[in-house]
PDB file of C-alpha atoms in Angstrom:
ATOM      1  CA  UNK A1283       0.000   0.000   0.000  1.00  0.00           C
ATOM      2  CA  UNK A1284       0.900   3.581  -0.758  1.00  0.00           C
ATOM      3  CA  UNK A1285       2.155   5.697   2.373  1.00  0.00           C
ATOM      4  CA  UNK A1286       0.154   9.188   1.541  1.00  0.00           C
ATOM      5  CA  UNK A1287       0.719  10.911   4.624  1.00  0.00           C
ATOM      6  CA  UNK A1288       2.737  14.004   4.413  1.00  0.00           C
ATOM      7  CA  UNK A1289       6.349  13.995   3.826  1.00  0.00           C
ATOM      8  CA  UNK A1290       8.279  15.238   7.079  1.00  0.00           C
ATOM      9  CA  UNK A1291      11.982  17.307   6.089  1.00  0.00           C
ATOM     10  CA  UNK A1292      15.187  16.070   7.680  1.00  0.00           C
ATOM     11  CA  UNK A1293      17.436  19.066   9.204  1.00  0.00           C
ATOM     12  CA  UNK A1294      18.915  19.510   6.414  1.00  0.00           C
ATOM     13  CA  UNK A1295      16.412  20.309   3.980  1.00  0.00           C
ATOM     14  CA  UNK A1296      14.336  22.493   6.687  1.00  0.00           C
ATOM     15  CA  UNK A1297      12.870  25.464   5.835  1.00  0.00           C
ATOM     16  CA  UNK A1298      13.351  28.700   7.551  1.00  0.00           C
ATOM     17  CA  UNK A1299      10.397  28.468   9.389  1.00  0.00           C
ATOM     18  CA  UNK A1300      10.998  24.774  10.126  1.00  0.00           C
ATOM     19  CA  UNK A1301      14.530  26.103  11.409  1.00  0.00           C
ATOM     20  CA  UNK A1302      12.757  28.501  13.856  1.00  0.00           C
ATOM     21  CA  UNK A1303      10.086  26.204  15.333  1.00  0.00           C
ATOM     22  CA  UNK A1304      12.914  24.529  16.113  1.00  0.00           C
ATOM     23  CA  UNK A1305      15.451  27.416  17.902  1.00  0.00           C
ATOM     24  CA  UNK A1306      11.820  28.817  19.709  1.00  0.00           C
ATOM     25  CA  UNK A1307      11.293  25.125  21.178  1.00  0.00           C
ATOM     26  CA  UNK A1308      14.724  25.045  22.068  1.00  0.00           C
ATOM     27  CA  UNK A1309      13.902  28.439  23.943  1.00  0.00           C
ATOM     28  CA  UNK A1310      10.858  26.932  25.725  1.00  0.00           C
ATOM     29  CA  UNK A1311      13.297  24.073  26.489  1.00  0.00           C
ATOM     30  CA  UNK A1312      15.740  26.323  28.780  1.00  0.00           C
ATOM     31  CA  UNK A1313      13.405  27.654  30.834  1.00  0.00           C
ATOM     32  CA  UNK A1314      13.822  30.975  29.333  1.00  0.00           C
ATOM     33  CA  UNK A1315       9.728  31.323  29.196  1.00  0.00           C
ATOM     34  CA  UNK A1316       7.087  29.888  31.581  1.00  0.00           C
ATOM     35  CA  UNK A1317       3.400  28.646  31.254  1.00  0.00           C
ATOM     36  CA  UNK A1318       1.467  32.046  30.498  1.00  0.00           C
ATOM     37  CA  UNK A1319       4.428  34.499  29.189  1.00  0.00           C
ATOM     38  CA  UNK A1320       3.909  36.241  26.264  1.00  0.00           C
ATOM     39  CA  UNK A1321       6.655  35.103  23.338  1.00  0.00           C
ATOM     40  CA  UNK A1322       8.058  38.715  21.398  1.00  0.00           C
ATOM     41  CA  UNK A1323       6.120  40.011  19.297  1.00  0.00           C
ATOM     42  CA  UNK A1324       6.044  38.903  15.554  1.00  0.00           C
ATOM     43  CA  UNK A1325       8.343  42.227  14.277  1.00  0.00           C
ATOM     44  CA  UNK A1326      10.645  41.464  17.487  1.00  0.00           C
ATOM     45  CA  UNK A1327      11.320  37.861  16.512  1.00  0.00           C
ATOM     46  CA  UNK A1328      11.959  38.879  12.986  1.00  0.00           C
ATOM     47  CA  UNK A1329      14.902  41.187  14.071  1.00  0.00           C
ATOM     48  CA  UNK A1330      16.094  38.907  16.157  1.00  0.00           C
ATOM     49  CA  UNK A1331      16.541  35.691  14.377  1.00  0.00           C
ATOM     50  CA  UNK A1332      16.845  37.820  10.951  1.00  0.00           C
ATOM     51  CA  UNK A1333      14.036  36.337   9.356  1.00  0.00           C
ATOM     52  CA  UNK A1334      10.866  37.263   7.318  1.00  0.00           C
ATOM     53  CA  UNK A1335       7.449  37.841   9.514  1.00  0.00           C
ATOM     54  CA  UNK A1336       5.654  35.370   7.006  1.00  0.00           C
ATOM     55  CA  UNK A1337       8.545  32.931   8.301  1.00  0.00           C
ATOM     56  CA  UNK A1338       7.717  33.943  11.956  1.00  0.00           C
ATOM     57  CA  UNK A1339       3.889  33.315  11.404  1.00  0.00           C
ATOM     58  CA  UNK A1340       5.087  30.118  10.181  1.00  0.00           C
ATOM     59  CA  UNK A1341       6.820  28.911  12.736  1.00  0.00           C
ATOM     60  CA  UNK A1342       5.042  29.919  15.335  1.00  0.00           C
ATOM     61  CA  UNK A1343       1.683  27.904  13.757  1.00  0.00           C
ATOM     62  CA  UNK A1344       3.882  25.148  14.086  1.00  0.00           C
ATOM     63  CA  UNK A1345       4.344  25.673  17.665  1.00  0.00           C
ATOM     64  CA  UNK A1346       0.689  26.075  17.683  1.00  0.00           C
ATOM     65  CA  UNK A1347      -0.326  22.767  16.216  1.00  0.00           C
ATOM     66  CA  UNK A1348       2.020  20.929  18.797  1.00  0.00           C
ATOM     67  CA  UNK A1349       0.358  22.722  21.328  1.00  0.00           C
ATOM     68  CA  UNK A1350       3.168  24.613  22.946  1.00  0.00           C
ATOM     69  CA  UNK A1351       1.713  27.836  22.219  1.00  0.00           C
ATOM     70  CA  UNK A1352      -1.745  29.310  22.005  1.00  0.00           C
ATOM     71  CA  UNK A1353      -1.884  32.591  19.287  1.00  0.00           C
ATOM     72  CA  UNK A1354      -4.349  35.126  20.700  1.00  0.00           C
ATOM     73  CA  UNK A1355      -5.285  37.407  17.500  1.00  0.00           C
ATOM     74  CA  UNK A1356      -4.694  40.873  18.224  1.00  0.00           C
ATOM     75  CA  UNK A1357      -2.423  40.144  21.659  1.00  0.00           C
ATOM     76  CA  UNK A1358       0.094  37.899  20.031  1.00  0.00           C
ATOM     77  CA  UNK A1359       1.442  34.381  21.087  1.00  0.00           C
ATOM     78  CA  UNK A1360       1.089  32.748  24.592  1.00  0.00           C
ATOM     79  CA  UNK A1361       3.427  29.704  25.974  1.00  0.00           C
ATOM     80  CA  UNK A1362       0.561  26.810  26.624  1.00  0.00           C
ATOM     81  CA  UNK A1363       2.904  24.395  27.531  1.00  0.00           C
ATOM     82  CA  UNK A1364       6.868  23.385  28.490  1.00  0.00           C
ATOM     83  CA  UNK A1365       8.117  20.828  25.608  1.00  0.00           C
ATOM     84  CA  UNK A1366       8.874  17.624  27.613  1.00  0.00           C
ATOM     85  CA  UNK A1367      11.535  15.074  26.739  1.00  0.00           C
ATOM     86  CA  UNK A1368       9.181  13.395  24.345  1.00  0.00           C
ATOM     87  CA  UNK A1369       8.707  16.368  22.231  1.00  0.00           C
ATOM     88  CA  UNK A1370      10.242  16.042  19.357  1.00  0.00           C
ATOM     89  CA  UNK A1371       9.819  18.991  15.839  1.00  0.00           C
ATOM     90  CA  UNK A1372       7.782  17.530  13.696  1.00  0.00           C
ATOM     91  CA  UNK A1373       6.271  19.282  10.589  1.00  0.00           C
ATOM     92  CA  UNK A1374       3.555  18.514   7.931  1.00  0.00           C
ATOM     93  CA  UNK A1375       3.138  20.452   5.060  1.00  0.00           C
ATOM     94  CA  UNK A1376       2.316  24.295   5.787  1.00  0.00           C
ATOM     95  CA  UNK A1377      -0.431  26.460   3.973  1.00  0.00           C
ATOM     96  CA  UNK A1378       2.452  28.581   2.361  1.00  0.00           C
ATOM     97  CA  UNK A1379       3.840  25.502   1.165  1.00  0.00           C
ATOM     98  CA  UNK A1380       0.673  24.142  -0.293  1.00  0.00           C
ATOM     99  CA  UNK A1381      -0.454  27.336  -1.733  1.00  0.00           C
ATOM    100  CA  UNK A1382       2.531  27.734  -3.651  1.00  0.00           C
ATOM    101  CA  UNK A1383       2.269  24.120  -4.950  1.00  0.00           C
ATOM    102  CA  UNK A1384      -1.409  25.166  -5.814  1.00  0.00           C
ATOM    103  CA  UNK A1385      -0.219  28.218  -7.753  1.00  0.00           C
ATOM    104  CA  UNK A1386       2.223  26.295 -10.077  1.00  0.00           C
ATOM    105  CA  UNK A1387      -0.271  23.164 -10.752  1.00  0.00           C
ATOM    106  CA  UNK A1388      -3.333  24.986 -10.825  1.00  0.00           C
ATOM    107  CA  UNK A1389      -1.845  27.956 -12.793  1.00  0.00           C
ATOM    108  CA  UNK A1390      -0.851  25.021 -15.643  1.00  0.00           C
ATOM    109  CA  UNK A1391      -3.971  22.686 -15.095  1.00  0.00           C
ATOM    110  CA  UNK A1392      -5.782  26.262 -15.868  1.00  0.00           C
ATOM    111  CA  UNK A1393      -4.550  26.449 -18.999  1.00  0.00           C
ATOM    112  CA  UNK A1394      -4.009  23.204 -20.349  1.00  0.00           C
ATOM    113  CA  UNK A1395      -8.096  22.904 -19.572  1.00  0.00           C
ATOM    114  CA  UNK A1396      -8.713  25.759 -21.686  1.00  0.00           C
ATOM    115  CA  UNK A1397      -7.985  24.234 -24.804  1.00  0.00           C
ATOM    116  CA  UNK A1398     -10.223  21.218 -23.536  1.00  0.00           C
ATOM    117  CA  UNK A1399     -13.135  21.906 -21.506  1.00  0.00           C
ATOM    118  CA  UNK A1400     -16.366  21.231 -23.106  1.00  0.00           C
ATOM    119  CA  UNK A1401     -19.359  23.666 -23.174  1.00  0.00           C
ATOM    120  CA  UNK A1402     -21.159  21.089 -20.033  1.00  0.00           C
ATOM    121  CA  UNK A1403     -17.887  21.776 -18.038  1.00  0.00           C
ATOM    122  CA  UNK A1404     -18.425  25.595 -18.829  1.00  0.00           C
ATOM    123  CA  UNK A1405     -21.891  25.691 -17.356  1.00  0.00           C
ATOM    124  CA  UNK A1406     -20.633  24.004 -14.426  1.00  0.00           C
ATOM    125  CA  UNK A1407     -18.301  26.388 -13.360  1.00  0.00           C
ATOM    126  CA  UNK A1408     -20.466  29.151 -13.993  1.00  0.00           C
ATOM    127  CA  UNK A1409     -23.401  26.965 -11.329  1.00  0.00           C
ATOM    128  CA  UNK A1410     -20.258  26.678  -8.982  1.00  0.00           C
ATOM    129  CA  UNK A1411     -19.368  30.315  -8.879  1.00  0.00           C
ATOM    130  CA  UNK A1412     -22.792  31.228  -8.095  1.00  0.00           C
ATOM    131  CA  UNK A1413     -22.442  28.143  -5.179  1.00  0.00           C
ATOM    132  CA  UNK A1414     -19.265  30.499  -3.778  1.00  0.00           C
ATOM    133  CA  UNK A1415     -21.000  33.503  -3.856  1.00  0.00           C
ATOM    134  CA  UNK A1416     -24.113  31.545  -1.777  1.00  0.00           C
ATOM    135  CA  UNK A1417     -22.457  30.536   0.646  1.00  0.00           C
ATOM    136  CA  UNK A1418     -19.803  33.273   1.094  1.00  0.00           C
ATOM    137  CA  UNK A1419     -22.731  35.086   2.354  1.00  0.00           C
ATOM    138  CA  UNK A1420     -23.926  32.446   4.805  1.00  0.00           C
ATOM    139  CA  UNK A1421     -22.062  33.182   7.958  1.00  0.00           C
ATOM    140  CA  UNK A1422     -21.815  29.069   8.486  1.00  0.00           C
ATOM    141  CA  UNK A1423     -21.066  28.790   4.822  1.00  0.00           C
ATOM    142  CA  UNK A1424     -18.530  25.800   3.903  1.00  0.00           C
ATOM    143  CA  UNK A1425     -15.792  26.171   0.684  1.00  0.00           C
ATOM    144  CA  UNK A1426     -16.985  23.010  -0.704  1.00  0.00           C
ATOM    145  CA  UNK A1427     -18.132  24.842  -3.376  1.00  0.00           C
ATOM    146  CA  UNK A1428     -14.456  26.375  -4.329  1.00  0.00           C
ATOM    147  CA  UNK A1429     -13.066  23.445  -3.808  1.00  0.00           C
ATOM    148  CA  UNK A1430     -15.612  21.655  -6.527  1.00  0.00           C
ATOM    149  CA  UNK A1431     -14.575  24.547  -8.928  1.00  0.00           C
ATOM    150  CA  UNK A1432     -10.943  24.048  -9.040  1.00  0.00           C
ATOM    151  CA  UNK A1433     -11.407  20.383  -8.749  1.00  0.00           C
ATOM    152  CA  UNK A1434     -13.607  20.458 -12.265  1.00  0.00           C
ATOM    153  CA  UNK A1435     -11.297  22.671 -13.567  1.00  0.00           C
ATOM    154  CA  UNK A1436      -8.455  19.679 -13.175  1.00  0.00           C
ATOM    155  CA  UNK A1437     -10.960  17.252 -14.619  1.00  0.00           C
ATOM    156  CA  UNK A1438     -11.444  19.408 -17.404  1.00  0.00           C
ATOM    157  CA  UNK A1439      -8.065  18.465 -18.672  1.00  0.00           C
ATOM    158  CA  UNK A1440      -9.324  15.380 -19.068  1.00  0.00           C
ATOM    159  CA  UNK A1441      -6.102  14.231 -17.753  1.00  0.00           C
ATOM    160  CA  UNK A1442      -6.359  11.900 -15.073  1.00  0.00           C
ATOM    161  CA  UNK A1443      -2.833  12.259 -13.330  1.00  0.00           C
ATOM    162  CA  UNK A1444      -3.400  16.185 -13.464  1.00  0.00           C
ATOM    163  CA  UNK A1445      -6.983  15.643 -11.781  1.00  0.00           C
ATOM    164  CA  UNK A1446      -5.317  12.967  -9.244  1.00  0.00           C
ATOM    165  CA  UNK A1447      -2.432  15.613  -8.178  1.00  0.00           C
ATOM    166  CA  UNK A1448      -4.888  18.770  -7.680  1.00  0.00           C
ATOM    167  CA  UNK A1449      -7.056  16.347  -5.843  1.00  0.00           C
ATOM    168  CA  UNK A1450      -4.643  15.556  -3.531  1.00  0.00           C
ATOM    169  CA  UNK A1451      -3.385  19.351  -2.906  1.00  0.00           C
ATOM    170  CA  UNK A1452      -6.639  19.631  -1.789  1.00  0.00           C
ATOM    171  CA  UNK A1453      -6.688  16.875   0.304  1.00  0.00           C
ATOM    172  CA  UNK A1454      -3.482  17.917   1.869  1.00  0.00           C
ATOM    173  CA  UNK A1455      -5.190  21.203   2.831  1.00  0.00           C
ATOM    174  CA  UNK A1456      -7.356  19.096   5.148  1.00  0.00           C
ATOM    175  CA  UNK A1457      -4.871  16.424   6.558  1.00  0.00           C
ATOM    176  CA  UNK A1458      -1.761  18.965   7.200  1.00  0.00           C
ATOM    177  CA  UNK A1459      -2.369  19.681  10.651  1.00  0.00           C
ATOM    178  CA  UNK A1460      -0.648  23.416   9.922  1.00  0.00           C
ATOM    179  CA  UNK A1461      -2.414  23.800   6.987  1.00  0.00           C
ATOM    180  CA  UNK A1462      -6.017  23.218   7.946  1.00  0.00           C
ATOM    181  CA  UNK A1463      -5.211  25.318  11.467  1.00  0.00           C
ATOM    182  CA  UNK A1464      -4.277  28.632   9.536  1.00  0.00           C
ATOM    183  CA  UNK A1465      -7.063  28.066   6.702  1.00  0.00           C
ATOM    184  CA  UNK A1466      -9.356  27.695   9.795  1.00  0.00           C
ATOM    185  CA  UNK A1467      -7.768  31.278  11.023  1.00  0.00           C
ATOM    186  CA  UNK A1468      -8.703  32.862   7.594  1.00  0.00           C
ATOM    187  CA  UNK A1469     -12.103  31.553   7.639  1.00  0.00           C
ATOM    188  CA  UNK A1470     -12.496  32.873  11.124  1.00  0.00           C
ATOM    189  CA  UNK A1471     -11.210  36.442  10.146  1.00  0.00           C
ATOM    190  CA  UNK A1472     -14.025  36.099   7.369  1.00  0.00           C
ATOM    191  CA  UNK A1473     -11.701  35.705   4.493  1.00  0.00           C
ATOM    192  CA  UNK A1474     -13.275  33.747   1.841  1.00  0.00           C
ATOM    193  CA  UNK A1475     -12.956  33.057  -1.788  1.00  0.00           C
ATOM    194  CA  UNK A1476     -13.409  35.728  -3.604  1.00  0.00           C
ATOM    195  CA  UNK A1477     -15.740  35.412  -6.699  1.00  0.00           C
ATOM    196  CA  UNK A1478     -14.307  37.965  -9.142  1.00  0.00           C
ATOM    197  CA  UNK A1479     -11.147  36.092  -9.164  1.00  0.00           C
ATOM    198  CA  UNK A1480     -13.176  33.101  -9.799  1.00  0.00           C
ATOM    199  CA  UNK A1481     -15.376  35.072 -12.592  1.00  0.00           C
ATOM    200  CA  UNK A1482     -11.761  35.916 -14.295  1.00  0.00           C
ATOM    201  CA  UNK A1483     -10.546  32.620 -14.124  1.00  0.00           C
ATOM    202  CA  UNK A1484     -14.157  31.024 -15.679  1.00  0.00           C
ATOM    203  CA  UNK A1485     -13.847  34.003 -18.624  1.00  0.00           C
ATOM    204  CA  UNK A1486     -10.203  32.845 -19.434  1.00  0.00           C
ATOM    205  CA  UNK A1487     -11.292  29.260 -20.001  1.00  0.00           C
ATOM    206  CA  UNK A1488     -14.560  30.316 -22.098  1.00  0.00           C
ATOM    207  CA  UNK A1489     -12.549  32.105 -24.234  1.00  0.00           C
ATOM    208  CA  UNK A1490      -9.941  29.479 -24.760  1.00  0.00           C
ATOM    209  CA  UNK A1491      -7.426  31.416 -23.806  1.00  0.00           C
ATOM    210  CA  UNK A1492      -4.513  29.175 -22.394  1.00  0.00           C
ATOM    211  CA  UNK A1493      -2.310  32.071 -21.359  1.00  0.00           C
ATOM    212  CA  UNK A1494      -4.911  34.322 -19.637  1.00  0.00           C
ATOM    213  CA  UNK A1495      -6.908  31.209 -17.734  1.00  0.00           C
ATOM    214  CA  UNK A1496      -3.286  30.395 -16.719  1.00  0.00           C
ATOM    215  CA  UNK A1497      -2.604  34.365 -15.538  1.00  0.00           C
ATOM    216  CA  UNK A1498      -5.803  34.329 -13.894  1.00  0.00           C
ATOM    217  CA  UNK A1499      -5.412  31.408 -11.961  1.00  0.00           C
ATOM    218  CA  UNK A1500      -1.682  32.447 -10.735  1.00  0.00           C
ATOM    219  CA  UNK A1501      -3.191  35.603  -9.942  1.00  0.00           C
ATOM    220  CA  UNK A1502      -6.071  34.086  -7.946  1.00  0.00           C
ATOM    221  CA  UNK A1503      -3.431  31.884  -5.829  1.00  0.00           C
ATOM    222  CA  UNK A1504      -1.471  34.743  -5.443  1.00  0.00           C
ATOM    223  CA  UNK A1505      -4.365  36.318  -3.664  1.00  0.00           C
ATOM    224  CA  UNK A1506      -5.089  32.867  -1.433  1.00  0.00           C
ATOM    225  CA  UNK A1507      -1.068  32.985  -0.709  1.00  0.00           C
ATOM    226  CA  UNK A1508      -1.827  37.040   0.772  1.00  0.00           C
ATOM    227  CA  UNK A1509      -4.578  36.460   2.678  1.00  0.00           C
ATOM    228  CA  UNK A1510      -2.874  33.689   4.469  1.00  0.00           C
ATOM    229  CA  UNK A1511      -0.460  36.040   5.531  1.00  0.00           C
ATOM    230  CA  UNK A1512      -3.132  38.064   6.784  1.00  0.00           C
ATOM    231  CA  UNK A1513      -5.059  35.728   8.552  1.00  0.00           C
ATOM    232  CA  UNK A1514      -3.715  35.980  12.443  1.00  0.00           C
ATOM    233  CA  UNK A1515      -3.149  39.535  12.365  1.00  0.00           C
ATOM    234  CA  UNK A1516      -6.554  41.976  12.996  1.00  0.00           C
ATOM    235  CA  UNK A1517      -4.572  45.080  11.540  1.00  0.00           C
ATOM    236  CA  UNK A1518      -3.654  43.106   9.005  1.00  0.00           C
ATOM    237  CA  UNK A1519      -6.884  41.610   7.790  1.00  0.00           C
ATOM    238  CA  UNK A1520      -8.491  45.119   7.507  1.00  0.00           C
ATOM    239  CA  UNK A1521      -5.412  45.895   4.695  1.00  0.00           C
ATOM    240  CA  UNK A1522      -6.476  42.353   3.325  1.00  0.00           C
ATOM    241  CA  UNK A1523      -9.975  43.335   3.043  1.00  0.00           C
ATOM    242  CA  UNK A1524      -9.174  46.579   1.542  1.00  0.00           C
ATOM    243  CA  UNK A1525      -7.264  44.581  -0.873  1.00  0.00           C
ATOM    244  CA  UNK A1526      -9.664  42.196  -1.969  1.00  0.00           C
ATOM    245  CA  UNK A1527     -12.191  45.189  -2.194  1.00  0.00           C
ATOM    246  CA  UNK A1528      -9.380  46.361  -4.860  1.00  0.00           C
ATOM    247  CA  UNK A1529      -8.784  43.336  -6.666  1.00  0.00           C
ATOM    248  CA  UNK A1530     -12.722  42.965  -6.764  1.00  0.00           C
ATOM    249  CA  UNK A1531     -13.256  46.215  -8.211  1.00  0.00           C
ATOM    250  CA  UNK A1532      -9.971  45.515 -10.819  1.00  0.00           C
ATOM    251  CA  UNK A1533     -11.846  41.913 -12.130  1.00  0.00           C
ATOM    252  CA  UNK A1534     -15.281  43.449 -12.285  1.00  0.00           C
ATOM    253  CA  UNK A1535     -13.860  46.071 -14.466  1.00  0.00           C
ATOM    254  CA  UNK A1536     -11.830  43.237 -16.342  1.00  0.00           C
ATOM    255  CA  UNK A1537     -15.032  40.665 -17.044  1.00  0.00           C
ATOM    256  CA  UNK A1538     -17.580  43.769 -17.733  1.00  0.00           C
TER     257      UNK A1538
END
């Protein structure tokens, strides 16, 4: 049988945020920080370890999903719990991580599609946007319906190993312990798919245009990718929101 479950880096091909999980729980570890303190805030860390904030955020969900550390939003990050000897690093595959692998198969998938999806596939997408914009307004709306679009966009290639790898992406979304935590955060902070970028993506493939469905759909992932970063920080949201209000007005202006 297959082993599916995510693949865990060794030390030495950690990322930087994988690197800093590991020098915070080494922190914890000393006795530097008790049950209750406050860690530094995000900017403070950055300075001091000489790394990105995105990598900070990063890390620091790591922390979270081992449950070392709770992240208040708005007051910062809280120490939940001393590592013990058992504790060992582990990490699964990260949001970032997944959304960039999104961007790069979707992006192609996008435009490979284009020059096969069928009028019926069409018409589906067009039924599924409408589904996102339903239940973006329903304050316990799901994304099944975004997931469904980019999933029939994949089987639109009529390409079964294309359709099996964006499949899985998606299923890694779920089963990545750090990945479903900060997609939870960003549906908490009420960022959802937005439908314009969807609309753009849809008018790209109806007019079987390889190059734009694949610029659309880069540009759409791009968008995912900076509202992750967004997602634990309040100030930060409202810029996110103001974005998206931006990008909204920029594909309505685009697709009328």
């Amino acid at each position: 049988m297959n082993d599916t479950s995510p693949v865990q880096a060794s030390p030495t091909q950690e990322r930087l945020y994988q690197d800093l999980a590991r020098r915070l729980m080494d922190e914890l570890v000393s006795g530097r920080y008790e049950v209750g303190d406050r860690l530094p805030a995000e900017r403070e860390l950055s300075a001091q370890f000489n790394v990105s904030r995105p990598t900070v955020r990063e890390a620091v969900i790591a922390l979270e999903v081992q449950g070392l550390v709770e992240v208040r939003v708005g007051s910062g990050a809280y120490v939940k719990r001393l590592p013990g000897k058992g504790d060992i690093p582990g990490f699964n595959i990260s949001a970032f991580e997944l959304t960039e692998a999104r961007l790069l198969f979707e992006g192609e998938a996008a435009a490979l599609a284009a020059t096969t999806i069928t009028e019926e596939g069409l018409a589906e997408l067009a039924a599924l946007v409408e589904e996102i914009e339903s239940e973006n307004s329903n304050p316990h709306g799901t994304e099944k319906a975004d997931r469904a679009f980019h999933l029939a966009i994949a089987r639109a290639t009529r390409n079964a190993a294309v359709a099996e790898a964006v499949e899985r992406l998606w299923s890694l979304r779920a089963d990545s312990p750090e990945s479903a935590l900060l997609h939870e955060k960003a549906r908490s902070a009420n960022i959802k798919p937005v439908v314009e970028e969807h609309t753009a993506v849809l008018e790209a493939l109806r007019a079987r245009d390889p190059a734009a469905a694949r610029a659309a759909m880069r540009t759409h992932l791009a968008s995912v990718l900076d509202s992750l970063l967004f997602a634990t920080e309040e100030k930060a949201i409202a810029e996110a929101r103001r974005a998206s209000q931006a990008r909204r007005d920029r594909y309505t202006k685009a697709t009328s």
